[in-house]
Amino acid sequence: MAAALRSFYFCIVFSAYCFSFALAEDDSQFIYNGFAKAELQLFGAFVHDNGLLQLTNTSMQYIGHAFYRFPIKFNTSSSQSLSFSTNFVFAMVPRSGYYGGHGIAFFISPSTKFSGTVTAGSYLGRFNISNHGLPTNHILVAELDTVEHTEFQDIDEDHVGIDVNSQISVDSAPSAYFSDEDKKNKSLALESGNPLKMWIEYNGEEKLLNVTLAPIGIPKPSRPLLATSIDLSQILLDSMYVGFSAATGSDHYILGWSFNKTGQAQNLNIKDLPSLPKPGDNTKHSVKPSLPFIVLIVAAVVVLTTIGGAVYVVRKKKYEEIYEDWEREYGPQRFSYKSLYKATGGFKDTEIIGKGGFGKVYKGVLPNSNLQIAVKRISHDSKQGLKEFVAEIVSIGRLRHRNLVQLRGYCRRKGELLLVYDYMPNGSLDKILYGSMRPNLNWFQRIRIVRGVACGLLYLHEEWEQVVLHRDIKPANVLLDADLNGKLGDFGLARLYDRGSNPQTTNLVGTIGYLAPELLKTGKATTSSDVFSFGAFMLEVACGRRPMEPGEIDLVDRVIECWKKGSILDAGDPRLEGIFAEEQMELILKLGLVCSHPNPAIRPSMRQVMQYLDGDAKFPDISPDSNVIGAFTETNEASNTMATFSSLFESSSSHTMSTIDSIIISGR
Ligand SMILES: *[C@@H]1O[C@H](CO)[C@@H](O)[C@H](O)[C@H]1NC(C)=O
Ligand SMILES: *[C@@H]1O[C@H](CO)[C@@H](O)[C@H](O)[C@H]1NC(C)=O
Ligand SMILES: *[C@@H]1O[C@H](CO)[C@@H](O)[C@H](O)[C@H]1NC(C)=O
Ligand SMILES: *[C@@H]1O[C@H](CO)[C@@H](O)[C@H](O)[C@H]1NC(C)=O
Ligand SMILES: *[C@@H]1O[C@H](CO)[C@@H](O)[C@H](O)[C@H]1NC(C)=O
Ligand SMILES: *[C@@H]1O[C@H](CO)[C@@H](O)[C@H](O)[C@H]1NC(C)=O
């Protein structure tokens, strides 16, 4: 029965389609002050006697669409021909006893047909799990979204968004307009029941899509709400339908609509617009006779059969994520977007605890376990290498060490990757080291942090199944737990990062001042270049100063200078006020210098560093005037000194220098 109805329905759509060709004239512009005589294709929507277009009908709780009957001709090979201008007046009237609607979407789509699948009822009736987000959808949407007012606690204001081929906005803003009178933004409640006006304008040459909102009765604000750079030549096809869609809940009305491809769409004549039904007005809505009543009924039936899926999908919209078959094996590490969204209070700005090269970091609490987490949002636009990317993340998630920040899992959305870490209550070391907090870290705490980080790095280099390079060791990437234990964060990400941007080339990742000179030359990271960064890090923690600061002598040179004067301890952080174990300070400073030696062959391995820190090996007695230390300033002598100095370290370990040029993870 359902199948029969559906084919019947398609027949009708099909004949409407053929009919449209017969009538097509100048389809590039129209203006409707009320829809009494409008050329529309309606699905679930209907036109009142007074010309008011109603997209949804509360009592039926269905989804309504209304299209301009004829396709609009674009010429995708000429950017100018992609320009269009449209404006319309709409109203969303909530009904008591209902949740409220999900808003109205203006859209441009290659067809007016539903796919007829379970997800046909989703916002546009065109996205489902398999085609969501695909460029072959060719759909552009400007949505007036009120979804937060429904089943989710009011998290955001109403907003206006632009969506391309999917239901995830490429750009959005809280609904507001710029008041030219008061020279400031004023917010607008979309679902107030009052008519509002919206302008959508695209300039094909500037490739700029402007969306402007305002109450009716005031002229178009001089500043748009959204001005989004977007190239529609990849999105539009030569023949596209324009229309509206709305789903469930409120009564969604369109009062008038003007569209123009050849110039600016004329303004609607507010006086001629149909009035909205008065609250409690139950007058019968008669269906416009030009549209067979049966289409409405059948469309409603088709839509109703899919309503379960529809409501589900619309609710899911906010939490949409990408999940592919190959991710199945990562089940335990895969977080749902919904849980992360809830954990972080909807990624509220107030929950941001850090911003880095990779993206913003949010604090959150997982709803079920009350576990405190930090969620890092990384934008990731390349499809290439994504599988390896995720495989590496999962692999990194298997690293377990008390001096590494635990990566618990990930979640994937379109263009975005979210990484879930344990939350570190004391934040990053650099914030404390250079923060205004007094007293600053004492010597005992600093030594423990240095030792902890060394321990974590040793694990990455030598104690796990594979060698993992950190590639960006610095105080900003060392996080402190509640007991001020130092934990290395962001390990392996540097590598992932350059794969994400371009898998063919290796970008130099790291931070100036912590980058080994040979890495700058060759671009090849090694365990030894990590040791270099660790050396710079050690000196920084002991001296309370960054490796390089504008207008100041480099930290390494300052330490050597003090050493040569016979007072190496003077290089220590003055904020320690002389309270530290002198032997330890001396060791940290000298070890730091040797680790950040310009010649990689002279640097010790992390295992040796650990042995010196723990007193299991005696740090060799070097004189500051030895040509080894001299080599810091006269790098051309480095090769001469290499042989003698590396012998100093040979006694304590048989470790040979690693020249692995990338992290090897997950069996690649
Ligand atoms: C909803 O649609 C049905 C069927 O078209 C109609 O009978 C009913 O009056 C409408 N209700 C409202 C509130 O518009
Ligand atoms: C589309 O634009 C191109 C480039 O301006 C032009 O050569 C072509 O004739 C146009 N096609 C149509 C159907 O107007
Ligand atoms: C998704 O929609 C497309 C086009 O609308 C359709 O061809 C495809 O079969 C649908 N896939 C699923 C899984 O429903
Ligand atoms: C008004 O809102 C727009 C869009 O959200 C924003 O770019 C602009 O800075 C705001 N202007 C003022 C004066 O607040
Ligand atoms: C869009 O808005 C910008 C200002 O934000 C303006 O410069 C531009 O001309 C506008 N474009 C259109 C097509 O209205
Ligand atoms: C479309 O733009 C042209 C050129 O500016 C103008 O003459 C015409 O009146 C406009 N039509 C509508 C319906 O806005």
PDB file of C-alpha atoms and ligand atoms in Angstrom, residues 75-78, ligand 2:
ATOM      1  CA  ASN A  75      25.246  29.365 -15.675  1.00  0.00           C
ATOM      2  CA  THR A  76      27.949  27.679 -13.620  1.00  0.00           C
ATOM      3  CA  SER A  77      30.687  28.607 -16.076  1.00  0.00           C
ATOM      4  CA  SER A  78      30.114  32.303 -15.558  1.00  0.00           C
TER       5      SER A  78
HETATM    6  C1  LIG B   2      27.655  30.417 -19.795  1.00  0.00           C
HETATM    7  O1  LIG B   2      28.754  31.276 -19.614  1.00  0.00           O
HETATM    8  C2  LIG B   2      29.835  31.015 -20.503  1.00  0.00           C
HETATM    9  C3  LIG B   2      31.003  31.884 -20.101  1.00  0.00           C
HETATM   10  O2  LIG B   2      30.570  33.211 -19.841  1.00  0.00           O
HETATM   11  C4  LIG B   2      29.361  31.242 -21.936  1.00  0.00           C
HETATM   12  O3  LIG B   2      30.422  30.956 -22.840  1.00  0.00           O
HETATM   13  C5  LIG B   2      28.179  30.313 -22.237  1.00  0.00           C
HETATM   14  O4  LIG B   2      27.656  30.597 -23.512  1.00  0.00           O
HETATM   15  C6  LIG B   2      27.076  30.516 -21.209  1.00  0.00           C
HETATM   16  N1  LIG B   2      26.040  29.488 -21.393  1.00  0.00           N
HETATM   17  C7  LIG B   2      24.751  29.784 -21.488  1.00  0.00           C
HETATM   18  C8  LIG B   2      23.822  28.630 -21.676  1.00  0.00           C
HETATM   19  O5  LIG B   2      24.330  30.935 -21.420  1.00  0.00           O
END
